[in-house]
PDB file of C-alpha atoms in Angstrom:
ATOM      1  CA  UNK A 502      95.272  81.512 106.830  1.00 82.00           C
ATOM      2  CA  UNK A 503      97.107  84.451 105.256  1.00 93.00           C
ATOM      3  CA  UNK A 504      96.286  86.587 102.241  1.00 96.00           C
ATOM      4  CA  UNK A 505      99.188  88.051 100.284  1.00 97.00           C
ATOM      5  CA  UNK A 506      98.709  91.633  99.105  1.00 98.00           C
ATOM      6  CA  UNK A 507     100.254  92.737  95.796  1.00 98.00           C
ATOM      7  CA  UNK A 508     101.879  96.207  95.824  1.00 97.00           C
ATOM      8  CA  UNK A 509     101.100  99.218  93.618  1.00 97.00           C
ATOM      9  CA  UNK A 510     103.818 101.731  92.641  1.00 98.00           C
ATOM     10  CA  UNK A 511     103.360 105.512  92.686  1.00 97.00           C
ATOM     11  CA  UNK A 512     105.785 107.799  90.848  1.00 96.00           C
ATOM     12  CA  UNK A 513     106.738 111.009  92.672  1.00 95.00           C
ATOM     13  CA  UNK A 514     108.958 113.954  91.751  1.00 93.00           C
ATOM     14  CA  UNK A 515     110.919 113.369  94.976  1.00 95.00           C
ATOM     15  CA  UNK A 516     110.964 109.587  94.580  1.00 95.00           C
ATOM     16  CA  UNK A 517     113.777 107.062  94.562  1.00 94.00           C
ATOM     17  CA  UNK A 518     115.269 105.013  91.730  1.00 94.00           C
ATOM     18  CA  UNK A 519     116.348 102.522  94.375  1.00 94.00           C
ATOM     19  CA  UNK A 520     112.768 101.946  95.499  1.00 95.00           C
ATOM     20  CA  UNK A 521     111.683 101.562  91.890  1.00 95.00           C
ATOM     21  CA  UNK A 522     114.344  98.949  91.174  1.00 95.00           C
ATOM     22  CA  UNK A 523     113.373  97.000  94.302  1.00 94.00           C
ATOM     23  CA  UNK A 524     109.943  96.500  92.720  1.00 96.00           C
ATOM     24  CA  UNK A 525     111.020  96.061  89.083  1.00 95.00           C
ATOM     25  CA  UNK A 526     110.721  99.650  87.806  1.00 96.00           C
ATOM     26  CA  UNK A 527     113.344 102.008  86.360  1.00 94.00           C
ATOM     27  CA  UNK A 528     111.274 105.068  87.318  1.00 95.00           C
ATOM     28  CA  UNK A 529     111.563 107.270  90.415  1.00 95.00           C
ATOM     29  CA  UNK A 530     109.075 105.618  92.741  1.00 97.00           C
ATOM     30  CA  UNK A 531     108.201 107.563  95.874  1.00 96.00           C
ATOM     31  CA  UNK A 532     105.561 105.293  97.356  1.00 97.00           C
ATOM     32  CA  UNK A 533     104.826 101.598  97.166  1.00 98.00           C
ATOM     33  CA  UNK A 534     101.253 101.110  98.338  1.00 98.00           C
ATOM     34  CA  UNK A 535     101.496  97.826 100.222  1.00 98.00           C
ATOM     35  CA  UNK A 536      97.888  97.721 101.423  1.00 98.00           C
ATOM     36  CA  UNK A 537      95.103 100.000 100.223  1.00 98.00           C
ATOM     37  CA  UNK A 538      91.398 100.197  99.520  1.00 98.00           C
ATOM     38  CA  UNK A 539      91.689 103.867  98.552  1.00 98.00           C
ATOM     39  CA  UNK A 540      90.254 104.568  95.075  1.00 96.00           C
ATOM     40  CA  UNK A 541      93.558 106.063  93.881  1.00 96.00           C
ATOM     41  CA  UNK A 542      95.271 102.650  94.198  1.00 97.00           C
ATOM     42  CA  UNK A 543      93.395  99.550  95.313  1.00 97.00           C
ATOM     43  CA  UNK A 544      95.837  96.759  96.050  1.00 98.00           C
ATOM     44  CA  UNK A 545      94.906  93.308  94.797  1.00 96.00           C
ATOM     45  CA  UNK A 546      95.491  90.028  96.587  1.00 96.00           C
ATOM     46  CA  UNK A 547      97.014  86.838  95.255  1.00 93.00           C
ATOM     47  CA  UNK A 548      93.875  84.991  96.413  1.00 89.00           C
ATOM     48  CA  UNK A 549      91.569  87.226  94.318  1.00 92.00           C
ATOM     49  CA  UNK A 550      89.831  88.926  97.243  1.00 94.00           C
ATOM     50  CA  UNK A 551      88.813  92.569  96.859  1.00 96.00           C
ATOM     51  CA  UNK A 552      89.719  94.607  99.950  1.00 97.00           C
ATOM     52  CA  UNK A 553      86.584  96.728  99.630  1.00 97.00           C
ATOM     53  CA  UNK A 554      84.013  94.277  98.272  1.00 96.00           C
ATOM     54  CA  UNK A 555      85.151  91.470 100.585  1.00 96.00           C
ATOM     55  CA  UNK A 556      85.663  93.731 103.600  1.00 96.00           C
ATOM     56  CA  UNK A 557      83.273  91.904 105.903  1.00 95.00           C
ATOM     57  CA  UNK A 558      85.050  88.607 105.258  1.00 94.00           C
ATOM     58  CA  UNK A 559      88.433  90.239 105.965  1.00 96.00           C
ATOM     59  CA  UNK A 560      87.568  92.659 108.778  1.00 96.00           C
ATOM     60  CA  UNK A 561      84.278  91.399 110.149  1.00 93.00           C
ATOM     61  CA  UNK A 562      82.795  94.865 109.486  1.00 93.00           C
ATOM     62  CA  UNK A 563      82.030  97.169 106.583  1.00 95.00           C
ATOM     63  CA  UNK A 564      83.441 100.698 106.228  1.00 96.00           C
ATOM     64  CA  UNK A 565      83.196 103.326 103.467  1.00 96.00           C
ATOM     65  CA  UNK A 566      86.465 101.835 102.185  1.00 97.00           C
ATOM     66  CA  UNK A 567      89.191  99.583 103.587  1.00 98.00           C
ATOM     67  CA  UNK A 568      90.234 101.757 106.549  1.00 98.00           C
ATOM     68  CA  UNK A 569      94.016 101.251 106.705  1.00 98.00           C
ATOM     69  CA  UNK A 570      96.578 102.374 104.156  1.00 98.00           C
ATOM     70  CA  UNK A 571     100.150 101.072 104.403  1.00 98.00           C
ATOM     71  CA  UNK A 572     103.035 102.302 102.244  1.00 98.00           C
ATOM     72  CA  UNK A 573     106.759 101.897 101.782  1.00 98.00           C
ATOM     73  CA  UNK A 574     108.351 105.297 101.146  1.00 98.00           C
ATOM     74  CA  UNK A 575     111.791 106.332  99.937  1.00 96.00           C
ATOM     75  CA  UNK A 576     112.938 109.787  98.829  1.00 94.00           C
ATOM     76  CA  UNK A 577     115.908 111.283  96.994  1.00 93.00           C
ATOM     77  CA  UNK A 578     114.717 114.853  97.712  1.00 94.00           C
ATOM     78  CA  UNK A 579     112.686 116.615 100.381  1.00 96.00           C
ATOM     79  CA  UNK A 580     108.954 116.001 100.249  1.00 96.00           C
ATOM     80  CA  UNK A 581     106.808 119.111 100.413  1.00 96.00           C
ATOM     81  CA  UNK A 582     106.148 120.805 103.731  1.00 97.00           C
ATOM     82  CA  UNK A 583     102.606 119.609 104.215  1.00 98.00           C
ATOM     83  CA  UNK A 584      99.732 119.042 106.600  1.00 98.00           C
ATOM     84  CA  UNK A 585      96.689 116.751 106.641  1.00 98.00           C
ATOM     85  CA  UNK A 586      93.144 117.477 107.876  1.00 98.00           C
ATOM     86  CA  UNK A 587      91.429 115.549 110.652  1.00 98.00           C
ATOM     87  CA  UNK A 588      88.152 113.662 110.170  1.00 98.00           C
ATOM     88  CA  UNK A 589      85.861 116.610 110.797  1.00 98.00           C
ATOM     89  CA  UNK A 590      87.901 118.904 108.537  1.00 98.00           C
ATOM     90  CA  UNK A 591      88.067 116.286 105.786  1.00 98.00           C
ATOM     91  CA  UNK A 592      84.300 115.896 105.813  1.00 97.00           C
ATOM     92  CA  UNK A 593      83.716 119.657 105.854  1.00 97.00           C
ATOM     93  CA  UNK A 594      86.393 120.731 103.325  1.00 97.00           C
ATOM     94  CA  UNK A 595      86.515 117.724 100.975  1.00 97.00           C
ATOM     95  CA  UNK A 596      83.428 115.573 101.674  1.00 97.00           C
ATOM     96  CA  UNK A 597      85.817 112.701 102.425  1.00 96.00           C
ATOM     97  CA  UNK A 598      84.984 110.131 105.149  1.00 96.00           C
ATOM     98  CA  UNK A 599      88.292 110.446 107.006  1.00 97.00           C
ATOM     99  CA  UNK A 600      91.219 112.725 107.550  1.00 98.00           C
ATOM    100  CA  UNK A 601      94.807 111.552 107.591  1.00 98.00           C
ATOM    101  CA  UNK A 602      96.591 110.645 110.781  1.00 98.00           C
ATOM    102  CA  UNK A 603      99.744 108.687 109.974  1.00 98.00           C
ATOM    103  CA  UNK A 604     102.885 107.186 111.455  1.00 98.00           C
ATOM    104  CA  UNK A 605     106.360 106.411 110.110  1.00 98.00           C
ATOM    105  CA  UNK A 606     108.611 103.499 111.068  1.00 98.00           C
ATOM    106  CA  UNK A 607     112.142 104.188 109.823  1.00 98.00           C
ATOM    107  CA  UNK A 608     113.928 101.155 108.410  1.00 97.00           C
ATOM    108  CA  UNK A 609     117.082 103.200 107.733  1.00 96.00           C
ATOM    109  CA  UNK A 610     118.562 106.559 108.775  1.00 96.00           C
ATOM    110  CA  UNK A 611     116.442 109.516 107.761  1.00 96.00           C
ATOM    111  CA  UNK A 612     115.646 113.167 108.309  1.00 97.00           C
ATOM    112  CA  UNK A 613     112.369 114.852 109.169  1.00 97.00           C
ATOM    113  CA  UNK A 614     111.191 118.422 109.597  1.00 97.00           C
ATOM    114  CA  UNK A 615     108.339 119.488 111.879  1.00 98.00           C
ATOM    115  CA  UNK A 616     106.638 122.865 111.964  1.00 98.00           C
ATOM    116  CA  UNK A 617     105.877 123.122 115.646  1.00 98.00           C
ATOM    117  CA  UNK A 618     104.178 126.539 115.573  1.00 98.00           C
ATOM    118  CA  UNK A 619     101.575 127.407 112.898  1.00 97.00           C
ATOM    119  CA  UNK A 620     102.286 131.122 113.351  1.00 96.00           C
ATOM    120  CA  UNK A 621     105.924 130.604 112.345  1.00 97.00           C
ATOM    121  CA  UNK A 622     104.756 128.661 109.287  1.00 97.00           C
ATOM    122  CA  UNK A 623     102.562 131.603 108.264  1.00 94.00           C
ATOM    123  CA  UNK A 624     105.493 133.991 108.766  1.00 95.00           C
ATOM    124  CA  UNK A 625     107.754 131.761 106.664  1.00 95.00           C
ATOM    125  CA  UNK A 626     105.214 131.666 103.872  1.00 88.00           C
ATOM    126  CA  UNK A 627     105.425 135.465 103.704  1.00 89.00           C
ATOM    127  CA  UNK A 628     109.163 135.921 104.389  1.00 92.00           C
ATOM    128  CA  UNK A 629     110.568 132.790 102.722  1.00 89.00           C
ATOM    129  CA  UNK A 630     112.644 132.049 105.828  1.00 91.00           C
ATOM    130  CA  UNK A 631     111.742 128.373 106.346  1.00 94.00           C
ATOM    131  CA  UNK A 632     114.796 127.624 108.510  1.00 92.00           C
ATOM    132  CA  UNK A 633     113.125 129.498 111.376  1.00 92.00           C
ATOM    133  CA  UNK A 634     109.798 127.702 110.929  1.00 96.00           C
ATOM    134  CA  UNK A 635     110.962 124.097 110.635  1.00 97.00           C
ATOM    135  CA  UNK A 636     112.782 121.988 113.203  1.00 97.00           C
ATOM    136  CA  UNK A 637     114.873 119.348 111.403  1.00 96.00           C
ATOM    137  CA  UNK A 638     115.941 116.147 113.128  1.00 96.00           C
ATOM    138  CA  UNK A 639     118.029 113.167 112.021  1.00 96.00           C
ATOM    139  CA  UNK A 640     116.451 109.842 112.961  1.00 96.00           C
ATOM    140  CA  UNK A 641     117.985 106.397 113.328  1.00 96.00           C
ATOM    141  CA  UNK A 642     116.702 103.016 112.106  1.00 97.00           C
ATOM    142  CA  UNK A 643     113.964 101.749 114.408  1.00 96.00           C
ATOM    143  CA  UNK A 644     112.627 105.253 115.124  1.00 97.00           C
ATOM    144  CA  UNK A 645     108.848 105.714 115.088  1.00 98.00           C
ATOM    145  CA  UNK A 646     107.274 109.084 114.264  1.00 98.00           C
ATOM    146  CA  UNK A 647     103.611 109.756 115.033  1.00 98.00           C
ATOM    147  CA  UNK A 648     102.010 112.423 112.831  1.00 98.00           C
ATOM    148  CA  UNK A 649      98.469 113.161 113.982  1.00 98.00           C
ATOM    149  CA  UNK A 650      96.348 115.202 111.578  1.00 98.00           C
ATOM    150  CA  UNK A 651      97.252 118.878 111.784  1.00 98.00           C
ATOM    151  CA  UNK A 652     101.013 118.314 112.151  1.00 98.00           C
ATOM    152  CA  UNK A 653     103.094 120.336 109.680  1.00 98.00           C
ATOM    153  CA  UNK A 654     105.843 118.005 108.480  1.00 98.00           C
ATOM    154  CA  UNK A 655     108.231 116.993 105.720  1.00 97.00           C
ATOM    155  CA  UNK A 656     110.343 113.918 105.036  1.00 97.00           C
ATOM    156  CA  UNK A 657     113.950 114.452 104.016  1.00 96.00           C
ATOM    157  CA  UNK A 658     116.128 112.739 101.408  1.00 93.00           C
ATOM    158  CA  UNK A 659     117.420 109.190 101.982  1.00 86.00           C
ATOM    159  CA  UNK A 660     114.496 108.344 104.259  1.00 85.00           C
ATOM    160  CA  UNK A 661     113.318 104.741 103.905  1.00 95.00           C
ATOM    161  CA  UNK A 662     110.276 103.880 105.967  1.00 98.00           C
ATOM    162  CA  UNK A 663     106.967 102.099 106.404  1.00 98.00           C
ATOM    163  CA  UNK A 664     103.993 104.439 106.684  1.00 98.00           C
ATOM    164  CA  UNK A 665     100.718 103.448 108.343  1.00 98.00           C
ATOM    165  CA  UNK A 666      97.766 105.819 107.981  1.00 98.00           C
ATOM    166  CA  UNK A 667      94.045 106.267 107.671  1.00 98.00           C
ATOM    167  CA  UNK A 668      92.770 105.554 104.170  1.00 98.00           C
ATOM    168  CA  UNK A 669      93.021 109.108 102.867  1.00 98.00           C
ATOM    169  CA  UNK A 670      95.135 110.933 100.287  1.00 97.00           C
ATOM    170  CA  UNK A 671      94.320 114.450 101.535  1.00 98.00           C
ATOM    171  CA  UNK A 672      97.527 116.484 101.605  1.00 98.00           C
ATOM    172  CA  UNK A 673      97.788 120.266 101.758  1.00 98.00           C
ATOM    173  CA  UNK A 674     101.168 121.583 100.595  1.00 97.00           C
ATOM    174  CA  UNK A 675     102.456 124.736 102.271  1.00 97.00           C
ATOM    175  CA  UNK A 676     105.931 124.845 100.685  1.00 96.00           C
ATOM    176  CA  UNK A 677     107.492 122.714  97.955  1.00 96.00           C
ATOM    177  CA  UNK A 678     111.147 123.828  97.827  1.00 94.00           C
ATOM    178  CA  UNK A 679     110.415 125.974  94.733  1.00 92.00           C
ATOM    179  CA  UNK A 680     109.536 123.022  92.485  1.00 93.00           C
ATOM    180  CA  UNK A 681     106.489 124.791  91.086  1.00 93.00           C
ATOM    181  CA  UNK A 682     103.784 122.348  92.170  1.00 95.00           C
ATOM    182  CA  UNK A 683     100.409 123.555  93.382  1.00 95.00           C
ATOM    183  CA  UNK A 684     100.175 124.736  96.993  1.00 96.00           C
ATOM    184  CA  UNK A 685      97.083 124.552  99.202  1.00 96.00           C
ATOM    185  CA  UNK A 686      97.884 127.351 101.597  1.00 95.00           C
ATOM    186  CA  UNK A 687      94.399 128.522 102.550  1.00 96.00           C
ATOM    187  CA  UNK A 688      93.254 125.029 103.539  1.00 97.00           C
ATOM    188  CA  UNK A 689      96.585 124.253 105.204  1.00 97.00           C
ATOM    189  CA  UNK A 690      96.295 127.310 107.437  1.00 97.00           C
ATOM    190  CA  UNK A 691      92.838 126.128 108.522  1.00 97.00           C
ATOM    191  CA  UNK A 692      94.013 122.710 109.718  1.00 98.00           C
ATOM    192  CA  UNK A 693      97.514 123.336 111.184  1.00 98.00           C
ATOM    193  CA  UNK A 694      97.952 122.665 114.888  1.00 98.00           C
ATOM    194  CA  UNK A 695     100.728 123.231 117.419  1.00 98.00           C
ATOM    195  CA  UNK A 696     103.021 120.275 118.053  1.00 98.00           C
ATOM    196  CA  UNK A 697     106.227 119.524 119.956  1.00 97.00           C
ATOM    197  CA  UNK A 698     108.648 117.332 118.058  1.00 96.00           C
ATOM    198  CA  UNK A 699     109.699 115.438 121.191  1.00 95.00           C
ATOM    199  CA  UNK A 700     106.088 114.312 121.659  1.00 97.00           C
ATOM    200  CA  UNK A 701     106.081 112.687 118.207  1.00 98.00           C
ATOM    201  CA  UNK A 702     109.238 110.525 118.324  1.00 97.00           C
ATOM    202  CA  UNK A 703     109.736 107.058 119.799  1.00 96.00           C
ATOM    203  CA  UNK A 704     113.264 105.669 119.600  1.00 93.00           C
ATOM    204  CA  UNK A 705     113.858 101.901 119.584  1.00 91.00           C
ATOM    205  CA  UNK A 706     110.219 101.372 118.741  1.00 96.00           C
ATOM    206  CA  UNK A 707     108.361  98.294 119.999  1.00 97.00           C
ATOM    207  CA  UNK A 708     104.668  99.241 119.972  1.00 98.00           C
ATOM    208  CA  UNK A 709     102.277 102.166 119.583  1.00 98.00           C
ATOM    209  CA  UNK A 710      98.537 102.726 119.765  1.00 98.00           C
ATOM    210  CA  UNK A 711      96.291 105.603 118.715  1.00 98.00           C
ATOM    211  CA  UNK A 712      92.573 105.723 117.991  1.00 97.00           C
ATOM    212  CA  UNK A 713      93.049 104.713 114.338  1.00 98.00           C
ATOM    213  CA  UNK A 714      95.670 101.962 114.450  1.00 98.00           C
ATOM    214  CA  UNK A 715      97.786  99.781 116.692  1.00 98.00           C
ATOM    215  CA  UNK A 716     101.293  98.879 115.543  1.00 98.00           C
ATOM    216  CA  UNK A 717     103.877  96.630 117.115  1.00 98.00           C
ATOM    217  CA  UNK A 718     107.101  94.946 116.165  1.00 98.00           C
ATOM    218  CA  UNK A 719     107.038  91.180 116.501  1.00 98.00           C
ATOM    219  CA  UNK A 720     109.231  88.268 115.539  1.00 96.00           C
ATOM    220  CA  UNK A 721     107.992  84.806 116.457  1.00 95.00           C
ATOM    221  CA  UNK A 722     104.385  84.123 117.476  1.00 96.00           C
ATOM    222  CA  UNK A 723     100.913  83.153 116.326  1.00 97.00           C
ATOM    223  CA  UNK A 724      99.066  86.220 115.065  1.00 97.00           C
ATOM    224  CA  UNK A 725      95.289  86.292 115.227  1.00 93.00           C
ATOM    225  CA  UNK A 726      93.077  88.280 112.833  1.00 86.00           C
ATOM    226  CA  UNK A 727      92.306  90.809 111.792  1.00 96.00           C
ATOM    227  CA  UNK A 728      95.846  92.098 111.307  1.00 98.00           C
ATOM    228  CA  UNK A 729      98.124  93.245 108.515  1.00 98.00           C
ATOM    229  CA  UNK A 730     101.716  92.031 108.487  1.00 98.00           C
ATOM    230  CA  UNK A 731     104.599  93.926 106.865  1.00 98.00           C
ATOM    231  CA  UNK A 732     107.683  91.701 106.798  1.00 98.00           C
ATOM    232  CA  UNK A 733     110.931  93.487 107.741  1.00 98.00           C
ATOM    233  CA  UNK A 734     113.434  90.619 107.470  1.00 97.00           C
ATOM    234  CA  UNK A 735     113.510  87.330 105.594  1.00 98.00           C
ATOM    235  CA  UNK A 736     111.775  84.494 107.403  1.00 98.00           C
ATOM    236  CA  UNK A 737     108.635  82.361 107.327  1.00 98.00           C
ATOM    237  CA  UNK A 738     104.902  82.897 107.654  1.00 97.00           C
ATOM    238  CA  UNK A 739     102.729  79.801 108.017  1.00 95.00           C
ATOM    239  CA  UNK A 740     105.656  77.772 106.690  1.00 93.00           C
ATOM    240  CA  UNK A 741     106.103  79.837 103.502  1.00 94.00           C
ATOM    241  CA  UNK A 742     109.281  81.781 102.805  1.00 97.00           C
ATOM    242  CA  UNK A 743     108.754  85.549 103.039  1.00 98.00           C
ATOM    243  CA  UNK A 744     110.967  88.470 102.019  1.00 97.00           C
ATOM    244  CA  UNK A 745     111.316  92.040 103.337  1.00 97.00           C
ATOM    245  CA  UNK A 746     108.318  94.301 102.665  1.00 98.00           C
ATOM    246  CA  UNK A 747     106.033  91.545 101.497  1.00 98.00           C
ATOM    247  CA  UNK A 748     102.648  92.281 103.026  1.00 98.00           C
ATOM    248  CA  UNK A 749      99.958  89.897 104.237  1.00 98.00           C
ATOM    249  CA  UNK A 750      96.533  89.972 105.866  1.00 97.00           C
ATOM    250  CA  UNK A 751      95.253  87.587 108.502  1.00 97.00           C
ATOM    251  CA  UNK A 752      91.437  87.823 108.196  1.00 97.00           C
ATOM    252  CA  UNK A 753      89.116  88.169 111.167  1.00 96.00           C
ATOM    253  CA  UNK A 754      88.704  84.815 112.913  1.00 95.00           C
ATOM    254  CA  UNK A 755      91.869  83.327 111.361  1.00 96.00           C
ATOM    255  CA  UNK A 756      95.435  82.944 112.632  1.00 97.00           C
ATOM    256  CA  UNK A 757      98.949  82.592 111.227  1.00 97.00           C
ATOM    257  CA  UNK A 758     102.326  81.582 112.646  1.00 97.00           C
ATOM    258  CA  UNK A 759     105.057  84.152 112.037  1.00 98.00           C
ATOM    259  CA  UNK A 760     108.776  83.418 112.244  1.00 98.00           C
ATOM    260  CA  UNK A 761     110.249  86.657 110.905  1.00 98.00           C
ATOM    261  CA  UNK A 762     110.761  90.214 112.103  1.00 98.00           C
ATOM    262  CA  UNK A 763     107.647  92.146 111.063  1.00 98.00           C
ATOM    263  CA  UNK A 764     105.235  94.936 111.892  1.00 98.00           C
ATOM    264  CA  UNK A 765     101.779  93.822 112.977  1.00 98.00           C
ATOM    265  CA  UNK A 766      99.084  96.426 112.280  1.00 98.00           C
ATOM    266  CA  UNK A 767      95.571  96.299 113.736  1.00 98.00           C
ATOM    267  CA  UNK A 768      92.591  98.636 113.742  1.00 97.00           C
ATOM    268  CA  UNK A 769      92.370 101.173 116.554  1.00 97.00           C
ATOM    269  CA  UNK A 770      89.408 101.897 118.799  1.00 96.00           C
ATOM    270  CA  UNK A 771      87.866 104.372 116.312  1.00 95.00           C
ATOM    271  CA  UNK A 772      87.285 101.569 113.812  1.00 93.00           C
ATOM    272  CA  UNK A 773      86.669  98.809 116.335  1.00 85.00           C
ATOM    273  CA  UNK A 774      83.717 100.806 117.646  1.00 77.00           C
ATOM    274  CA  UNK A 775      82.426 101.621 114.177  1.00 77.00           C
ATOM    275  CA  UNK A 776      79.253  99.530 114.454  1.00 63.00           C
ATOM    276  CA  UNK A 777      78.216 101.344 117.619  1.00 55.00           C
ATOM    277  CA  UNK A 778      79.063 104.725 116.049  1.00 50.00           C
ATOM    278  CA  UNK A 779      77.087 104.196 112.866  1.00 46.00           C
TER     279      UNK A 779
END
């Protein structure tokens, strides 16, 4: 049994007309929310299930909201230089249940920037010399980028990727390329952490696991729930024709036969142990 999830479109100043047209819009769409129980955009299903109200049926457990958020992102301009809080910081600073650890799977060539050293970010905020503070890297299709909470980062123009994250929209902007949007510098400085860019990249990605989610690329097998499926190439799922970036859920206790290149996304240990934690 599979449940098809219907996408929601989010306009962004840095968004892409191409992404908009892919989903029937003439506007600059930055994010297509493929799977979400976040109150900003709750994705509906073709079967009429509510990801939050029917969570136990889908996941076998109940959380403050559907715990995974999956997006398709495309940009014509640089996104802001930004950072996300971790769980403890999110609860303390925003009274939100979770912070925002995320990961990017690049479908096409792209560019990213990482602020490895928080002290250099603080210097750049004062001096305006962001070239010294940010390490920019070109990435190839099939590259996976892990962005644990606290990582200062930005996505560059032409990037086209699938993002998997905790269900949170907490973003603190440090620099916005002089576009005049609000910055969140004081909070950003509180949550920034040191990172090494080489520790965040996986080329020729096949699988990855962190405490919040497990992601792997798969092509032809029976998938057993709970999992989310983001189709990457045309194929079939349980005998139905599927197209790139269509998104499906296999509920807990169910299974589905996939014959298409896709990303399978499952809950990580943090959520699997939720009953014991709460």
